[in-house]
Tab-separated table of C-alpha atoms in Angstrom:
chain	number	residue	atom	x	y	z
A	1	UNK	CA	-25.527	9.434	-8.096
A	2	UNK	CA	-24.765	5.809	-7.334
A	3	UNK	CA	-23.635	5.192	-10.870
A	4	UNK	CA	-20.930	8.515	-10.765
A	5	UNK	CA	-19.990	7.203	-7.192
A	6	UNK	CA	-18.877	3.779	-8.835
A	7	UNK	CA	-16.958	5.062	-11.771
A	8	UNK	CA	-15.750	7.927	-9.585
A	9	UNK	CA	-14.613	5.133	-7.500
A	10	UNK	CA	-13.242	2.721	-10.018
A	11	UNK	CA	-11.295	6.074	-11.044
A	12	UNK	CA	-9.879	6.602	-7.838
A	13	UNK	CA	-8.659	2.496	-8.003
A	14	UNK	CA	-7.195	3.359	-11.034
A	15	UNK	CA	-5.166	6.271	-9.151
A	16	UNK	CA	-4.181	3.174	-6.441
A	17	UNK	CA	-2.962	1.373	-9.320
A	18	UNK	CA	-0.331	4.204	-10.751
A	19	UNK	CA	0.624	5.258	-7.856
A	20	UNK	CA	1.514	1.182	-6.406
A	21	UNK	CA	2.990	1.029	-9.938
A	22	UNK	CA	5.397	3.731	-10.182
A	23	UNK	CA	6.373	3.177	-6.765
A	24	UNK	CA	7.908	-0.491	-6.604
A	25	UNK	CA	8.483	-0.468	-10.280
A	26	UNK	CA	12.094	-0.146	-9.747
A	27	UNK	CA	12.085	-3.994	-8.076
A	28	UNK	CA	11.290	-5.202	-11.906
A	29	UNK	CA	13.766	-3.304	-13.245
A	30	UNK	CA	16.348	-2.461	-10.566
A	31	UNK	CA	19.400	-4.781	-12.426
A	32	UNK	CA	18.227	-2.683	-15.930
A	33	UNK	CA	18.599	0.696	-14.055
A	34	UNK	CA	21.877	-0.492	-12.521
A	35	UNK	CA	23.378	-1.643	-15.598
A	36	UNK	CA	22.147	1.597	-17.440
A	37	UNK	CA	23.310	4.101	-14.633
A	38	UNK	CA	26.454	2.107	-13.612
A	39	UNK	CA	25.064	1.925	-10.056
A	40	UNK	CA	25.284	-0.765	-7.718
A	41	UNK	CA	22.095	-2.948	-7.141
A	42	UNK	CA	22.061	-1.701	-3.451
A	43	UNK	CA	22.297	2.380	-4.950
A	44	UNK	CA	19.331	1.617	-6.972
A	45	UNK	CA	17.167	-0.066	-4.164
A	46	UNK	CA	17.682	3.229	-2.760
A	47	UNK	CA	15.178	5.054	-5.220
A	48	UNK	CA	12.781	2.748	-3.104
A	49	UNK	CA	14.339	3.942	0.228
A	50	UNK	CA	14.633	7.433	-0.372
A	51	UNK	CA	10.738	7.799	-2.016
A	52	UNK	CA	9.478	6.367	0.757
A	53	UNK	CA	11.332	8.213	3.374
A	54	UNK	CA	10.033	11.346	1.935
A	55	UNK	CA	6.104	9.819	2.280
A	56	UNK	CA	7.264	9.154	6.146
A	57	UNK	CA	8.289	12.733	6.510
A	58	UNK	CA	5.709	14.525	4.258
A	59	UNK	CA	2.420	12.293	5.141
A	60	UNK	CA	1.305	13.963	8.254
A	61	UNK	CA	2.501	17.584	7.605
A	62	UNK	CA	0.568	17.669	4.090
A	63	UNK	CA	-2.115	16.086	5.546
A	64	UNK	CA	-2.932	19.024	8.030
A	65	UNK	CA	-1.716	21.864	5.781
A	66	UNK	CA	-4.663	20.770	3.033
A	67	UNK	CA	-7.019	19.097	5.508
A	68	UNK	CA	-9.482	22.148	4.448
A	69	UNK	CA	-9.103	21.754	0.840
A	70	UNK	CA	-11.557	20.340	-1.830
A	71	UNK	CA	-10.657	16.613	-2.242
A	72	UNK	CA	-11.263	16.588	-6.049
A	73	UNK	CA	-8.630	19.584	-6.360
A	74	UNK	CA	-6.590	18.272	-4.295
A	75	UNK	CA	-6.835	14.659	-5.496
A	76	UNK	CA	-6.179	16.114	-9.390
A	77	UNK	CA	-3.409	18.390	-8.554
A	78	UNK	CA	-1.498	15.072	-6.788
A	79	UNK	CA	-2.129	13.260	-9.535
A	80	UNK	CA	-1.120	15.505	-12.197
A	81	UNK	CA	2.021	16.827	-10.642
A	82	UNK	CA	3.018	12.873	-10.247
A	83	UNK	CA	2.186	12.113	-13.878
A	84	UNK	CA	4.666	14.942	-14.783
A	85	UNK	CA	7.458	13.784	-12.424
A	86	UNK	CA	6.942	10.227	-13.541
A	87	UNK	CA	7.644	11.587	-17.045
A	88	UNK	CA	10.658	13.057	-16.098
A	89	UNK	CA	12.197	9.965	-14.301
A	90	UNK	CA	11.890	8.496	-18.050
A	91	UNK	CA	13.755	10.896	-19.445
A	92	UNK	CA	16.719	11.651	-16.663
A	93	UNK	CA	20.062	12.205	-17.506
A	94	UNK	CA	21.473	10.484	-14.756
A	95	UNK	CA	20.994	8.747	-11.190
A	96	UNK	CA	20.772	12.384	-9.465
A	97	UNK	CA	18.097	13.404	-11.775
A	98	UNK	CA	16.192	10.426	-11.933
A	99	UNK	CA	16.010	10.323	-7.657
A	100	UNK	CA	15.104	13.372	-7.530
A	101	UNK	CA	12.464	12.759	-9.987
A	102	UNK	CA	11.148	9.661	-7.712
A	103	UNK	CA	11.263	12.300	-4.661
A	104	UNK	CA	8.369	14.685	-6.314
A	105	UNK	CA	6.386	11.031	-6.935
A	106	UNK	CA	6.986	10.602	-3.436
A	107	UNK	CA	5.837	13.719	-2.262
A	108	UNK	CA	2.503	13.452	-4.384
A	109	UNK	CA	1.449	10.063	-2.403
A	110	UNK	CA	2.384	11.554	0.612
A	111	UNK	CA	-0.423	13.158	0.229
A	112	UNK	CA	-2.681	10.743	-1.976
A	113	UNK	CA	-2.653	7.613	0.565
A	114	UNK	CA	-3.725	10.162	3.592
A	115	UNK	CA	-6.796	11.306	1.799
A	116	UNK	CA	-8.269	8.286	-0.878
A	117	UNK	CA	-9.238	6.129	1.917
A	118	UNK	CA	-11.678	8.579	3.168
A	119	UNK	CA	-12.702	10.392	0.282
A	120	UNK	CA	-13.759	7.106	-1.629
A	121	UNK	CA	-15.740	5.797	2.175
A	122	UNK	CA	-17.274	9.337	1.921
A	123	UNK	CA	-19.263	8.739	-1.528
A	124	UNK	CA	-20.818	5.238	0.216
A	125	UNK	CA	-23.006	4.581	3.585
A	126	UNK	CA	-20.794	3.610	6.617
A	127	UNK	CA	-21.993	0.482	6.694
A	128	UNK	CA	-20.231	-0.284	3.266
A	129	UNK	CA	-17.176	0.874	4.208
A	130	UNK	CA	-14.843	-1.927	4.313
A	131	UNK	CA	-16.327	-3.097	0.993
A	132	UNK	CA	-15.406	0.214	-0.415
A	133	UNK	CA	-11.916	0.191	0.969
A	134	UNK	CA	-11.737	-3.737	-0.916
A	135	UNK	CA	-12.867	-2.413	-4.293
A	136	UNK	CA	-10.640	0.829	-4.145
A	137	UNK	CA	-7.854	-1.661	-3.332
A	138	UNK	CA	-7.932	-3.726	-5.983
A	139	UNK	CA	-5.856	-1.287	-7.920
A	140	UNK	CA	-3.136	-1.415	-5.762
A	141	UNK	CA	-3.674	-5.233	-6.013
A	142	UNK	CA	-3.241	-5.324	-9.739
A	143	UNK	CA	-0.288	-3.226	-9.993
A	144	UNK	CA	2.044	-6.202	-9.486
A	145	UNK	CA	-0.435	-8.241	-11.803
A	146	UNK	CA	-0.261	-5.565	-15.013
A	147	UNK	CA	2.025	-2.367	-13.204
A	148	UNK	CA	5.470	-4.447	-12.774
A	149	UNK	CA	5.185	-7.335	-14.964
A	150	UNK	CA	4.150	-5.330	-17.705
A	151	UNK	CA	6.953	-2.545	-16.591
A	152	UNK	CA	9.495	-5.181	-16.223
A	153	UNK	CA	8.722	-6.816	-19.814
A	154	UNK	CA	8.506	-3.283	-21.498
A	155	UNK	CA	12.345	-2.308	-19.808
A	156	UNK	CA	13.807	-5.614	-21.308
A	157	UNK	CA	11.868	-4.991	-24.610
A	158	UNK	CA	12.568	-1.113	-25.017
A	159	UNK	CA	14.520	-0.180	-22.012
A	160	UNK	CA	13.615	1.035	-18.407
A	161	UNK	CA	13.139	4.475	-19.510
A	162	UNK	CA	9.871	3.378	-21.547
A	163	UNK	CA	8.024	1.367	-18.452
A	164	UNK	CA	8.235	5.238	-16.595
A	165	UNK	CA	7.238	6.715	-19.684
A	166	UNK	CA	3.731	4.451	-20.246
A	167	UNK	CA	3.072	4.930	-16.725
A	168	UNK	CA	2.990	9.173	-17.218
A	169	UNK	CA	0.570	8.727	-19.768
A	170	UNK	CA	-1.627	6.259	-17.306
A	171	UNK	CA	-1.129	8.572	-14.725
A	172	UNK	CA	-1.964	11.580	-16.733
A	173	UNK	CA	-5.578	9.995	-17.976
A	174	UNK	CA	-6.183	9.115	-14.611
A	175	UNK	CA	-5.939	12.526	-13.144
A	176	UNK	CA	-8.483	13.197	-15.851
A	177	UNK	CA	-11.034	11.008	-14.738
A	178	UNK	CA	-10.556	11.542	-10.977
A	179	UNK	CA	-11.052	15.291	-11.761
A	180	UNK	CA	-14.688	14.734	-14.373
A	181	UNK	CA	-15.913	11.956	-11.798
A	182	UNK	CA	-15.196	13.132	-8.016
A	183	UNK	CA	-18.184	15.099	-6.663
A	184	UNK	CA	-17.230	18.437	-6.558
A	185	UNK	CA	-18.126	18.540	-2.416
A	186	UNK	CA	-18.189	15.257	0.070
A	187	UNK	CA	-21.069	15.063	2.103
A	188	UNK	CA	-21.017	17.092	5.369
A	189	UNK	CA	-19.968	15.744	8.276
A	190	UNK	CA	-19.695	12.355	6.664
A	191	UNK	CA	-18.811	9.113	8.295
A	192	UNK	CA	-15.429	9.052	7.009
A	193	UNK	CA	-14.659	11.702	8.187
A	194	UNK	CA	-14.469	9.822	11.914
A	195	UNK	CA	-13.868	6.639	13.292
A	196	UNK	CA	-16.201	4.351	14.086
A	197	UNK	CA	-14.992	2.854	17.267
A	198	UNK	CA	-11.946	5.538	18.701
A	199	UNK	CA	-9.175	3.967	20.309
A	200	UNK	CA	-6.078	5.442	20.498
A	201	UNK	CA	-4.198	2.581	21.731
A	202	UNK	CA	-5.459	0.139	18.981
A	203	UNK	CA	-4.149	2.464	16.358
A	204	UNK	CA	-0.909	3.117	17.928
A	205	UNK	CA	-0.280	-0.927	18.037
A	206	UNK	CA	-1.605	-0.696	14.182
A	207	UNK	CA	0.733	1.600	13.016
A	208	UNK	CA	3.391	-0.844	15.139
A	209	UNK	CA	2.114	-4.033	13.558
A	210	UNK	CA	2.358	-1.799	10.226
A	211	UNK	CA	5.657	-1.062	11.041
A	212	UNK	CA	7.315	-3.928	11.528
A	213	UNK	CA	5.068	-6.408	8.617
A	214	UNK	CA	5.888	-4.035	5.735
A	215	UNK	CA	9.374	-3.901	6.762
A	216	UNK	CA	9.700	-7.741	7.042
A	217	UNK	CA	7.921	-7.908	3.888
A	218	UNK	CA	10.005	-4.962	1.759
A	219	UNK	CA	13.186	-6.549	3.055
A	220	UNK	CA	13.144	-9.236	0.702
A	221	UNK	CA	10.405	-8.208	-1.947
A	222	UNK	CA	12.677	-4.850	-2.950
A	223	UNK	CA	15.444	-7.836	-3.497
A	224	UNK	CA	13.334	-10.279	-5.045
A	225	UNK	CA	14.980	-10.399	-8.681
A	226	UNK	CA	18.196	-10.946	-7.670
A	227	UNK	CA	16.940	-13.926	-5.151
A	228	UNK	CA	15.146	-15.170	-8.203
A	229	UNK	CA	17.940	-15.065	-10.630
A	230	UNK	CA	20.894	-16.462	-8.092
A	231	UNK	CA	19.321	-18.183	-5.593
A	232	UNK	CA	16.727	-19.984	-7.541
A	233	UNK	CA	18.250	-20.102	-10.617
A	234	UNK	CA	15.434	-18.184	-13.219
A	235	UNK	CA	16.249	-17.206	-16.089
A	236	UNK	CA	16.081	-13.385	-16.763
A	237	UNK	CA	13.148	-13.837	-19.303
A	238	UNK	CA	10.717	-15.602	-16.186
A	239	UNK	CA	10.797	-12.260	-14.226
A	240	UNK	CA	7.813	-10.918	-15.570
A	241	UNK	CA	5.717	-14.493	-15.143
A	242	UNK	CA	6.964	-14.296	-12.125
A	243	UNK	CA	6.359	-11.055	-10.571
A	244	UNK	CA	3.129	-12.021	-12.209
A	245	UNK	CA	1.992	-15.277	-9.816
A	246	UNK	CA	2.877	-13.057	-7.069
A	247	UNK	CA	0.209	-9.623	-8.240
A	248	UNK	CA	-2.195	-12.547	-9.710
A	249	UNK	CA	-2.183	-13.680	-5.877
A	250	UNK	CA	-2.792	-10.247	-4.373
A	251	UNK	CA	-5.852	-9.495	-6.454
A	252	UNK	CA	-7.071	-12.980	-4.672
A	253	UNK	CA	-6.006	-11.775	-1.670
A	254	UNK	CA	-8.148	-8.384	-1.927
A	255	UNK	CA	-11.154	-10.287	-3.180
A	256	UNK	CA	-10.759	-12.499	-0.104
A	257	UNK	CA	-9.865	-9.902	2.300
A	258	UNK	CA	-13.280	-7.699	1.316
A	259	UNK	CA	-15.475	-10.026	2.613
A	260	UNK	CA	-13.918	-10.065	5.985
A	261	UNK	CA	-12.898	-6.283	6.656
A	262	UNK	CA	-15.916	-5.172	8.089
A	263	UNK	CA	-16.972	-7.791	10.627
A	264	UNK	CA	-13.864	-9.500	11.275
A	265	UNK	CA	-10.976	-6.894	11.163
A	266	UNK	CA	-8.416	-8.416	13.521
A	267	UNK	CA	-8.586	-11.947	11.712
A	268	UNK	CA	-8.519	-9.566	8.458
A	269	UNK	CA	-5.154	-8.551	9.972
A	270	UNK	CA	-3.348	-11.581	11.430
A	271	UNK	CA	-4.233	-14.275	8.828
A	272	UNK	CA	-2.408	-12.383	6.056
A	273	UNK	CA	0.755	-11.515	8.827
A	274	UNK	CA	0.766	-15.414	9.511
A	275	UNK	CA	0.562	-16.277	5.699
A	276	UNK	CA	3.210	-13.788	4.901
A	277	UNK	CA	5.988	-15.112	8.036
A	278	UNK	CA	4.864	-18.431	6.729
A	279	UNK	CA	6.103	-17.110	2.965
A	280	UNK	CA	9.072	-15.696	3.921
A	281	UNK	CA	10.206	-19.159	6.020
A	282	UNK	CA	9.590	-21.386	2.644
A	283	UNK	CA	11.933	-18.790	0.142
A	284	UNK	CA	15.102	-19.217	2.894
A	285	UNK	CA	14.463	-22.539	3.351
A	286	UNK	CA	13.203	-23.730	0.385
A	287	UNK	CA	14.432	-21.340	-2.343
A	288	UNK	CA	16.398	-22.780	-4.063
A	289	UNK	CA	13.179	-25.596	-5.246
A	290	UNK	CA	11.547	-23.863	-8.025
A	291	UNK	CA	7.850	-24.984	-6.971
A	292	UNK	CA	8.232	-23.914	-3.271
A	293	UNK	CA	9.483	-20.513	-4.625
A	294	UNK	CA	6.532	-19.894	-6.819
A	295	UNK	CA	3.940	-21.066	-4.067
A	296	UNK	CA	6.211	-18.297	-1.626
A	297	UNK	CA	5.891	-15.457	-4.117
A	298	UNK	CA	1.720	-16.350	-5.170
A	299	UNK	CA	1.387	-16.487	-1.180
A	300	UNK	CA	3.459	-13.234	-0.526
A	301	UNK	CA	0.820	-11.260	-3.375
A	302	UNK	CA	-2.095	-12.554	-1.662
A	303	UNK	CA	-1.197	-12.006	2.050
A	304	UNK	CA	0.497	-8.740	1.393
A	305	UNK	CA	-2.072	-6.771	-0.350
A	306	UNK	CA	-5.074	-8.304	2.010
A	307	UNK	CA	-3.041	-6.980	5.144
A	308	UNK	CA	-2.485	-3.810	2.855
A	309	UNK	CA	-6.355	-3.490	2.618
A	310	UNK	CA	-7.071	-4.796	5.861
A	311	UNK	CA	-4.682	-1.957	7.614
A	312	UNK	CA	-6.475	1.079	5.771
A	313	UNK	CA	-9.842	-0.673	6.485
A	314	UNK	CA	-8.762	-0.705	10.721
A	315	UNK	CA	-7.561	2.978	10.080
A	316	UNK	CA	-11.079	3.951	9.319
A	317	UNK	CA	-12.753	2.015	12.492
A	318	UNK	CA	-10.153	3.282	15.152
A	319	UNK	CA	-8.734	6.178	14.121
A	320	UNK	CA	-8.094	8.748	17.276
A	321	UNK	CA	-9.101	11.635	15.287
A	322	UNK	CA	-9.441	12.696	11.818
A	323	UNK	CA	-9.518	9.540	9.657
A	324	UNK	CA	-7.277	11.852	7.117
A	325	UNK	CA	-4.325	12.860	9.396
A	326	UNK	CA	-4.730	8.708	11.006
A	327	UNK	CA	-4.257	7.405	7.469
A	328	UNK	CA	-1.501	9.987	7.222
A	329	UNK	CA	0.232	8.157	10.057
A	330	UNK	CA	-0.492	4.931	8.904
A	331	UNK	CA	1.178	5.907	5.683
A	332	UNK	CA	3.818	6.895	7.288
A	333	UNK	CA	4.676	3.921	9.156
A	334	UNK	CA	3.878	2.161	5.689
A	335	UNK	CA	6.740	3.761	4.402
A	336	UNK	CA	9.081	3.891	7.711
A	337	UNK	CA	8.668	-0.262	6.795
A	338	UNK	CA	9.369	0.341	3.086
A	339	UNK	CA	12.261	2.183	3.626
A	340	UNK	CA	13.314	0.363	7.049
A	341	UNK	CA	12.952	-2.801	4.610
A	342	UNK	CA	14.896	-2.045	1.283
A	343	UNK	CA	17.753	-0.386	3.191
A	344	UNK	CA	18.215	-3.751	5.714
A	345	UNK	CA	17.739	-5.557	2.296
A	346	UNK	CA	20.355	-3.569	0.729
A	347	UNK	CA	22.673	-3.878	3.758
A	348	UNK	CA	22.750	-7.844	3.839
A	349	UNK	CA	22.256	-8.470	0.042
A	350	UNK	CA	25.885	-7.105	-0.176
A	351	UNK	CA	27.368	-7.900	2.979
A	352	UNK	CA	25.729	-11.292	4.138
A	353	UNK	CA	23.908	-12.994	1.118
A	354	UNK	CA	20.898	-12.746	-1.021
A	355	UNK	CA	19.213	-16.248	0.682
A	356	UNK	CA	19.358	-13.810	3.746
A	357	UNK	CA	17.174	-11.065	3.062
A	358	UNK	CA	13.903	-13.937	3.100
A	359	UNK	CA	15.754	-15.276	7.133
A	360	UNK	CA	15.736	-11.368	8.135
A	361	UNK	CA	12.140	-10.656	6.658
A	362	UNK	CA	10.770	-14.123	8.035
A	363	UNK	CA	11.742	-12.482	11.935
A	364	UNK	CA	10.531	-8.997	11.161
A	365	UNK	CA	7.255	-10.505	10.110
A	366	UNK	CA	7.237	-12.905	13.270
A	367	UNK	CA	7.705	-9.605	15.519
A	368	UNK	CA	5.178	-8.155	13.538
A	369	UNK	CA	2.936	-11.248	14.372
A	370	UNK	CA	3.503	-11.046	17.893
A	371	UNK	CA	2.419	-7.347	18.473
A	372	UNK	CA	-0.771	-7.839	16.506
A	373	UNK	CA	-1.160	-11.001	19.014
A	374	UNK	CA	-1.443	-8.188	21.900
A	375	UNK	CA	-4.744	-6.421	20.352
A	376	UNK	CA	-7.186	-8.920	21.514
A	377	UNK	CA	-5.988	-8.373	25.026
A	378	UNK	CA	-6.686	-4.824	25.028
A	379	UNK	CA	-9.620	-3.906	27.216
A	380	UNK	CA	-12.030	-2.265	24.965
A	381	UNK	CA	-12.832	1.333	25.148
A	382	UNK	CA	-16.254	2.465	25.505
A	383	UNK	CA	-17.033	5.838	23.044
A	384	UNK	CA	-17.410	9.062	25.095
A	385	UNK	CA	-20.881	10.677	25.019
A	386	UNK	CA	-19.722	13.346	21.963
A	387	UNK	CA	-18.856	10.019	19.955
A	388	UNK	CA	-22.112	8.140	20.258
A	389	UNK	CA	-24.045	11.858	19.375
A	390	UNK	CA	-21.722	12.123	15.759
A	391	UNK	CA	-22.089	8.473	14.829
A	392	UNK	CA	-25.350	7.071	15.858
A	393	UNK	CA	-27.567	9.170	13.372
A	394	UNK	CA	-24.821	8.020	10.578
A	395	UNK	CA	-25.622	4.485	11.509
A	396	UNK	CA	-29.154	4.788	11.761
A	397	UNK	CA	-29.288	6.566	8.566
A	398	UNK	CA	-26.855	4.004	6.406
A	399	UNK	CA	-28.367	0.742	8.471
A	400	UNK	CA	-31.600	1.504	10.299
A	401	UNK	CA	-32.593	-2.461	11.195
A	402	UNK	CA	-28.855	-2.716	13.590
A	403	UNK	CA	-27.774	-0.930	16.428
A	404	UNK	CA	-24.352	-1.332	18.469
A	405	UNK	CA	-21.170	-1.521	16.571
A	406	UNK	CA	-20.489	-5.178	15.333
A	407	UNK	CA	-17.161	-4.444	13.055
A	408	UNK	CA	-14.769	-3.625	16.039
């Protein structure tokens, strides 16, 4: 059982991977799709704004409606109906087709992000849980690593249209192995299923924090290839390197971030928020140095994707309710700072200047900073009677030799 919970697992990191993929391909290849369509740079940033205001509206919704269903039929009907739509976005006619393509996509992981973080924690004890939320992330890690450097070479090789169609055919084995390697039925009443530590008010400042960071960090990352190509001067041939340095340094940052999420989840969350403000700083001020811009864009990977792991990790500990319909919200405000970010991004890149979008994203990310600074100060909230009943014979089953709850 171990071994099919690993594979089933590695399957479902896989699934992390296509989805992360097809989502912020477009940033690789946004100047080829403009060129191709004969749309502006700021139209096509909009496939990013418009797929993830559809997650924003669809996340919590979906998440109720199917909150009944079997998770491996409801995992391999996502995935399949996205490997289809990603097939069609390779062959659209035209811009209209091709969003509205990217709006099916985006109401597949509407629905994926609100269930995989608890339906992977399900197959694994509770005490294992932030581990399991690391290892399931590194897919999402390596999508800028293989997903958008490879996409972005393969759309300057054969065309934009050939990155989408690869990734149907990924997306379509993946569904595959999701549906032969997910247990057929989760464990009753498992841990995941519930928070460990309740708190309402923690997880509303989360999905603030949330908020604000991926906006701040989507502001200039949806923009990045035009900052590299006229503010630092790259050649178009270094985008895929590039984009490379920066996925190469968010696997790091997942690695890093694993060892952390379950004893030290605040830290987990405000060392990556610092790291990324800190990025953001060096590309307006220094971008135009070649070195500083690389070091920016390898510490942007890392930071982002740990505080991407670190968020669905606090999720699972202080979820209010269902841990399904709280990631549902936390996707949500994922993708109110996806869309918040490439629209803002699209607003100054052609009113103000492209060096801009890193000064607006370094103050989102400072705001960001400063709200996560508040959750230390928060009394903490002792768990009601009902709480202690559902979780202490979970604990004592996963960990018998500790008591208490040392990860909040």
């Amino acid at each position: 059982m171990e071994l099919r919970a690993n594979a089933a697992l590695a399957a479902l990191s896989v699934a992390t991977f296509t989805f992360v993929t097809v989502e912020v391909m477009p940033i690789g290849l946004l100047t080829l799709i403009a060129d191709d369509l004969g749309r502006s740079r700021a139209e096509v940033g909009m496939l990013l704004t418009g797929y993830a205001a559809v997650v924003v509206l669809l996340s919590v919704p979906m998440a109720a409606v199917t909150r009944r269903m079997p998770r491996r039929l409801l995992l391999g009907t996502t995935l399949g109906v996205s490997a289809v739509a990603t097939a069609v976005s390779a062959v659209a006619e035209g811009y209209v087709m091709l969003l509205g393509a990217r709006l099916v996509v985006a109401s597949t992981q509407a629905l994926f992000w609100s269930i995989v973080g608890s339906t992977a924690t399900a197959m694994f004890p509770p005490s294992r849980r932030g581990r399991t939320v690391a290892r399931m992330s590194i897919g999402a890690a390596l999508a800028p690593v293989l997903g958008v450097p490879a996409g972005t070479w393969l759309g300057q090789q054969l065309g934009w249209r050939a990155a989408f169609g690869v990734m149907a055919v990924i997306g379509a084995a993946t569904c595959a192995a999701v549906v032969l390697l997910l247990p057929a039925s989760l464990p009753s009443g498992a841990a995941s299923a519930r928070a460990a530590a309740p708190d309402r008010r923690r997880y509303l400042l989360l999905l603030l924090v949330t908020t604000l960071g991926v906006a701040g960090a989507m502001t200039a990352q949806t923009y990045v290839t035009p900052f590299l190509l006229d503010v630092t001067r790259f050649a178009a041939p270094s985008l895929g390197p590039l984009l490379l340095v920066s996925g190469a340094g968010g696997i790091a940052g997942t690695l890093v971030a694993g060892r952390f999420l379950d004893r030290h989840p605040w830290p987990a969350l405000a060392v990556p928020m610092a790291l990324l403000c800190a990025a953001a700083v060096v590309l307006y001020a220094g971008g135009t140095v070649r070195v500083l811009t690389i070091l920016a864009l390898a510490t942007t990977g890392a930071a982002y994707a740990a505080f991407a792991a670190a968020v669905q990790n606090r999720v699972l500990q202080v979820a209010p309710g269902s841990t399904d319909m709280a990631s549902a919200g936390s996707s949500s405000s994922f993708n109110i700072g996806i869309s918040g970010g490439s629209f803002l991004g699209g607003v100054i890149i052609e009113d103000v200047s492209v060096r801009a979008v890193a000064l607006a994203a370094a103050l989102l990310l400072a705001a960001a900073l400063a709200a996560l600074l508040l959750d230390p100060l928060l009394p903490r909230r002792e768990p009601s009677a009902a709480a202690r009943q559902r979780h202490e014979p979970l604990k004592a089953a996963a960990c018998p030799e500790k008591s208490g709850n040392p990860h909040v």
